[in-house]
Coordinates of C-alpha atoms and ligand atoms in Angstrom, one line a residue:
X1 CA 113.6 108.0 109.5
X2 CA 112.7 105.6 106.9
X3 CA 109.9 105.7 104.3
X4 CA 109.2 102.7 102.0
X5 CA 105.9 102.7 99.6
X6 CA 105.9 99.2 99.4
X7 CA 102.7 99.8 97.3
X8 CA 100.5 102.3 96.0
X9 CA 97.4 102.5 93.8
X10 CA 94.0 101.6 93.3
X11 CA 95.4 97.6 93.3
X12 CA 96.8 98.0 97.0
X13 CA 98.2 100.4 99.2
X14 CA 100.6 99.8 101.6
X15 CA 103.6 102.2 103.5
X16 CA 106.2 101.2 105.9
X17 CA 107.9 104.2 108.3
X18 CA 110.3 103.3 110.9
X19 CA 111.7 105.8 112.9
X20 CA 113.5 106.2 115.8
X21 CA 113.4 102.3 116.4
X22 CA 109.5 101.9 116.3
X23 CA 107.9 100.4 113.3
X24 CA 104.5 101.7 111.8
X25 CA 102.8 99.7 108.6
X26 CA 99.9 102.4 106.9
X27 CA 97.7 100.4 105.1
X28 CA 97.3 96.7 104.3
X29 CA 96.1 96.7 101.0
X30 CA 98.8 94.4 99.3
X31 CA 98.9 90.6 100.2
X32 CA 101.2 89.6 103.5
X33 CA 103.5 87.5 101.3
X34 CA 104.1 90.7 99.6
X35 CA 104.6 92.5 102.5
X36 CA 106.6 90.1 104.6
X37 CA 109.3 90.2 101.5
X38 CA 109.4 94.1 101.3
X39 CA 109.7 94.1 105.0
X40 CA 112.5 91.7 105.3
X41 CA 114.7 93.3 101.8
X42 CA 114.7 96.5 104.5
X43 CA 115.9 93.8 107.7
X44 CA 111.9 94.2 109.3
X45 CA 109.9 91.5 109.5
X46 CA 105.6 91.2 110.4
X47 CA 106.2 90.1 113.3
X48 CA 108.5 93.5 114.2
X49 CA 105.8 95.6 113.6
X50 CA 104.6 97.9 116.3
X51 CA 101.4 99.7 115.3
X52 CA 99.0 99.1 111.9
X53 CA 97.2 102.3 110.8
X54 CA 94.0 102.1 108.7
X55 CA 93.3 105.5 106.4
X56 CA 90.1 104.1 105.4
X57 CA 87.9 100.8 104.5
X58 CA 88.6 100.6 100.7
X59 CA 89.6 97.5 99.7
X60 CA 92.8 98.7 98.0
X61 CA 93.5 100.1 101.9
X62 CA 92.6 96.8 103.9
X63 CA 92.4 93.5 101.9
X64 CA 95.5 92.0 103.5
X65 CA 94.4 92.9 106.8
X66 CA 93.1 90.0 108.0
X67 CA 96.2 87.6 106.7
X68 CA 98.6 90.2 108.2
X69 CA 96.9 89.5 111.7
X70 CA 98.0 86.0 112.0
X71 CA 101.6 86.7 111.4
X72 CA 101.7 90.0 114.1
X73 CA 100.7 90.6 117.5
X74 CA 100.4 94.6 116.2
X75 CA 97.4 96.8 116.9
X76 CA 95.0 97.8 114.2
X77 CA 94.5 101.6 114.5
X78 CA 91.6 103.9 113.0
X79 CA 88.6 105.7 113.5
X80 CA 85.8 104.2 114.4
X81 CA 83.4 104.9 111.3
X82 CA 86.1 102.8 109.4
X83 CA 86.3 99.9 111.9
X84 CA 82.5 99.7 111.7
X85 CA 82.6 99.9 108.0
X86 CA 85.1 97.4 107.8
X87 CA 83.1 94.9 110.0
X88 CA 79.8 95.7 107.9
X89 CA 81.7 94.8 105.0
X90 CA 82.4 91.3 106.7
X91 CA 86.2 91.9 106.9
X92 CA 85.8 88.7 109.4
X93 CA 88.4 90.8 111.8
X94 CA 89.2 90.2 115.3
X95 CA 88.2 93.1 117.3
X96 CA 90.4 92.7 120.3
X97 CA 93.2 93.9 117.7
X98 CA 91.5 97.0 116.3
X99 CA 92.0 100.1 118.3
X100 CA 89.8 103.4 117.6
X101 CA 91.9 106.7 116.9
X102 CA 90.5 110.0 117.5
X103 CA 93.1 112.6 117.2
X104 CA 96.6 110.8 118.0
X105 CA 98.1 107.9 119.9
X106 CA 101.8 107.2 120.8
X107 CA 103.5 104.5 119.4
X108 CA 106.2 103.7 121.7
X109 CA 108.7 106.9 121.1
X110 CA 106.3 108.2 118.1
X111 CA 102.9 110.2 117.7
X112 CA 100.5 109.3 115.3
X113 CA 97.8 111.6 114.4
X114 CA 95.0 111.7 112.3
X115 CA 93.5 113.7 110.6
X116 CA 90.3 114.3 108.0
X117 CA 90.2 113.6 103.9
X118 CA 87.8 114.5 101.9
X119 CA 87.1 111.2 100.3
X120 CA 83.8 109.0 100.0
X121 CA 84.4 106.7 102.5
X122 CA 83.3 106.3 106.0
X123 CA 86.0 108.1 108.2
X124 CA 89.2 108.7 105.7
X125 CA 92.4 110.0 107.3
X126 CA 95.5 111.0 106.5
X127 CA 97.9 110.1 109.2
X128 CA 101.0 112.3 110.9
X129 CA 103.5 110.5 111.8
X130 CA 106.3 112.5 114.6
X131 CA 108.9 111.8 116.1
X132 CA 112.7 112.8 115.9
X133 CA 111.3 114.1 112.0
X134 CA 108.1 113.8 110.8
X135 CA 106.4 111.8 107.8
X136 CA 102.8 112.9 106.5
X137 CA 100.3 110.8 104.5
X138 CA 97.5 112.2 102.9
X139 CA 96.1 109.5 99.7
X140 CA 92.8 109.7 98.5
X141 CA 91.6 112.7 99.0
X142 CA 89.1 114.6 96.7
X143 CA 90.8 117.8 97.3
X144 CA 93.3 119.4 99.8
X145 CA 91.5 121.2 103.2
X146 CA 93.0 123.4 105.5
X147 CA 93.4 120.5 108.0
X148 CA 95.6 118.7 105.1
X149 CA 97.9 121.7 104.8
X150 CA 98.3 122.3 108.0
X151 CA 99.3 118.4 108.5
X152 CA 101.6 118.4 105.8
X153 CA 103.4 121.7 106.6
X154 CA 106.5 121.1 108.3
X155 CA 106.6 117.3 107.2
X156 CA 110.2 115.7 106.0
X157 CA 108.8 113.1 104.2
X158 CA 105.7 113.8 102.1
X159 CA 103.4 111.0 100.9
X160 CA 100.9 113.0 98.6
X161 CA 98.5 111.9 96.3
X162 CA 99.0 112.3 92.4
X163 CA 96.2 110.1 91.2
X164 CA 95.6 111.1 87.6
X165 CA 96.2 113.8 84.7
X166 CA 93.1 115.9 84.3
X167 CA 93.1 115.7 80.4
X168 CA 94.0 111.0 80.5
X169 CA 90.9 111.3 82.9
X170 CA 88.6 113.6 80.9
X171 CA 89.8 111.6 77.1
X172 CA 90.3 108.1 79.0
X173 CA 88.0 105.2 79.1
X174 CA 86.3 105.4 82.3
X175 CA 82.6 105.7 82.3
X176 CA 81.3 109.2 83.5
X177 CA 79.7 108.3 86.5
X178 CA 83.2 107.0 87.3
X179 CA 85.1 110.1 86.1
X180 CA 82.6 112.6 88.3
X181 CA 83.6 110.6 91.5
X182 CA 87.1 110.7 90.8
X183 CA 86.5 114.1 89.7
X184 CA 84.5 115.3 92.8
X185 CA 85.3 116.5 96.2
X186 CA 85.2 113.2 97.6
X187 CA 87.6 111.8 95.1
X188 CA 90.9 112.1 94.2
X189 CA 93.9 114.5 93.7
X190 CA 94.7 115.4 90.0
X191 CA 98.8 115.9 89.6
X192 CA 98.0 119.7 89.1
X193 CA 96.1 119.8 91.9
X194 CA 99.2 118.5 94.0
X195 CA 101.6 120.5 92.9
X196 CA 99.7 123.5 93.7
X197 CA 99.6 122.4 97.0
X198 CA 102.6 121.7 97.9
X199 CA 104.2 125.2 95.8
X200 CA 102.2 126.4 99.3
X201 CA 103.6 124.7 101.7
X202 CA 106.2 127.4 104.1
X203 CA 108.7 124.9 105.0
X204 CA 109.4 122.5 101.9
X205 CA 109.9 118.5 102.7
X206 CA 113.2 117.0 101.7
X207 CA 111.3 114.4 100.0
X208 CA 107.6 114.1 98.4
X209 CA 106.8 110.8 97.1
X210 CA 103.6 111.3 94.9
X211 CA 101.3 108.0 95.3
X212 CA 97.9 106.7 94.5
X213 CA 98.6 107.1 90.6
X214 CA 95.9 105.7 88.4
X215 CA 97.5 103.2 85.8
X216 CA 94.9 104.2 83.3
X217 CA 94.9 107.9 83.9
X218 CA 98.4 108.7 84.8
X219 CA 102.1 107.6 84.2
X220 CA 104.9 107.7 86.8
X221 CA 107.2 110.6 84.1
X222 CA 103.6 112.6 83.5
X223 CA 102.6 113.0 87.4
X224 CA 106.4 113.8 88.4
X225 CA 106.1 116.3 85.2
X226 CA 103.3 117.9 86.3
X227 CA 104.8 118.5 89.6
X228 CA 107.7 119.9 88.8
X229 CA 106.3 122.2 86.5
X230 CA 103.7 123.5 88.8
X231 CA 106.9 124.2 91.3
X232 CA 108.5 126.1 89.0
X233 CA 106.1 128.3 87.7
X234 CA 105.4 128.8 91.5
X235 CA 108.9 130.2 92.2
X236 CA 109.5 126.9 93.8
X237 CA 113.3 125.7 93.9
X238 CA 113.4 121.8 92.6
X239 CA 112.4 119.6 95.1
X240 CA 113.5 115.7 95.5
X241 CA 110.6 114.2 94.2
X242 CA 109.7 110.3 94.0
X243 CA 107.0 108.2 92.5
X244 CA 105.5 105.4 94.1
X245 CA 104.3 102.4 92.4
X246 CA 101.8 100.1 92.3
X247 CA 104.3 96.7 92.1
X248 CA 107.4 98.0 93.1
X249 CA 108.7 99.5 96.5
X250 CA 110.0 102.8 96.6
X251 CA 112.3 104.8 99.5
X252 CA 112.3 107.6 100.7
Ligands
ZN301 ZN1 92.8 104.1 97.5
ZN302 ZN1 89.7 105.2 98.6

C-alpha cells in the first residue's frame, strides 16, 4: 500500500492510496495540473484512476472536481447530502459520474467505507479504505466519535487531523466567530486533541500522517510536537509520524 497527501489544508485537500493494484484519489481540492504531476512523480496518471471519494462539499474538498472529470472516466463517490450540496452550490457536475455511498462500495479488489464526522457540513465522512492493509481518513472533524475510533483502530496508515494549536488559535488573528466554529464540535481537531486519540487506539498504525494543519494556527514541528508528547505522557512507544502539507506531497 501506498499513501501520498498530495495536499492538505484549508487551501486544498487531496490523497492518493493505491493498493493492491487499484487506485483511489480522496478529495479534489487541489487543481488537476497539480494533481496530474503528483500522480505521474509516483508512475499514476488521471486517467489510471479507479474510484474518486468526496469527504464533504467544502471547497478546499472539491474545487478541482469538475476539471479532474474531463481528464478520467473515474466515478465520483459520496453521500448523498454532499452530492446535493455540491449541485446547490452550482458545482456545474455531471451526475452520470457521481455515485451515492451509504456504508461501503468495492473498488475493484478494495472496500471503501464511510463513515460520519462531526463537522458543519452537509454529510462529512471519513473514509476506510481495506484491502490487503488498511488506510483510514478522518479530516475535518470537530471532535473524535466512537464511530471515528472504531474506523481508525486497526488502520496501517493513519490520515488524522492536526488542524491547529489551541493557544496560536485562542492568541491568533482570527475573528471569534471564526475561532468558536473551529473551536466547536462541528469544527476541527486541535493537535492535543489528536494525540489523545490516537494514545487510545489498541493496535498502533505503522504510520500517522497528521493533516489539515491551519498555516495561521499551527506549524508542521508544533503539531508533530504536540503529538509526540501526548504519546509519551500516554505510555505510548514513539510512533512514525508524518506531516502533510499544504504545497508539498508527502508518503506514507
Ligand atoms: Zn477542509
Ligand atoms: Zn471542511
Amino acid at each position: 500500500m501506498r499513501v501520498s497527501v498530495l495536499a492538505s489544508g484549508s487551501k486544498g485537500n487531496a490523497i492518493f492510496v493505491e493498493m493492491d493494484g487499484a487506485r483511489v484519489l480522496i478529495d479534489a481540492g487541489v487543481g488537476v495540473r497539480r494533481v496530474g504531476r503528483a500522480l505521474s512523480s509516483l508512475s499514476a496518471s488521471l486517467d489510471s484512476l479507479d474510484a474518486i471519494f468526496i469527504t464533504h462539499e467544502h471547497s478546499d474538498h472539491v474545487a478541482g472536481l469538475r476539471t479532474l472529470l474531463r481528464h478520467t472516466d473515474a466515478p465520483v463517490y459520496s453521500r448523498p447530502g454532499t452530492l446535493r450540496a455540491m449541485a446547490e452550490s452550482g458545482g456545474d457536475l455531471p451526475a452520470e459520474r457521481l455515485f451515492a455511498i451509504h456504508d461501503a462500495v468495492e473498488v475493484g479488489p478494495l472496500r471503501v467505507s464511510s463513515f460520519d464526522i462531526p463537522h458543519d457540513a452537509a454529510d462529512p465522512v471519513g473514509y476506510e479504505i481495506t484491502g490487503s492493509c488498511k488506510c483510514t481518513v478522518a479530516t475535518d472533524l470537530g471532535f473524535v466519535t466512537d464511530e471515528v475510533r472504531t474506523a481508525m483502530e486497526g488502520a496501517d496508515v493513519l490520515v488524522f487531523e492536526a488542524n491547529h494549536d489551541l493557544a496560536m488559535l485562542r492568541k491568533g488573528p482570527y475573528p471569534w466567530p471564526l475561532k468558536q466554529r473551529i473551536l466547536g464540535n462541528r469544527g476541527h481537531l486541535a493537535n492535543d486533541e489528536a494525540g489523545r486519540a490516537i494514545a487510545r487506539l489498541r493496535k498502533r498504525p505503522q504510520k500517522i500522517v497528521l493533516a489539515h494543519l491551519s498555516e495561521t494556527n499551527n506549524r508542521p514541528a508544533i503539531a508533530e510536537e504536540t503529538v509526540s508528547q501526548v504519546l509519551a505522557e500516554s505510555g505510548v512507544p514513539a510512533l512514525s509520524l508524518a506531516v502533510a502539507l499544504q504545497d508539498e506531497m508527502v508518503t506514507a
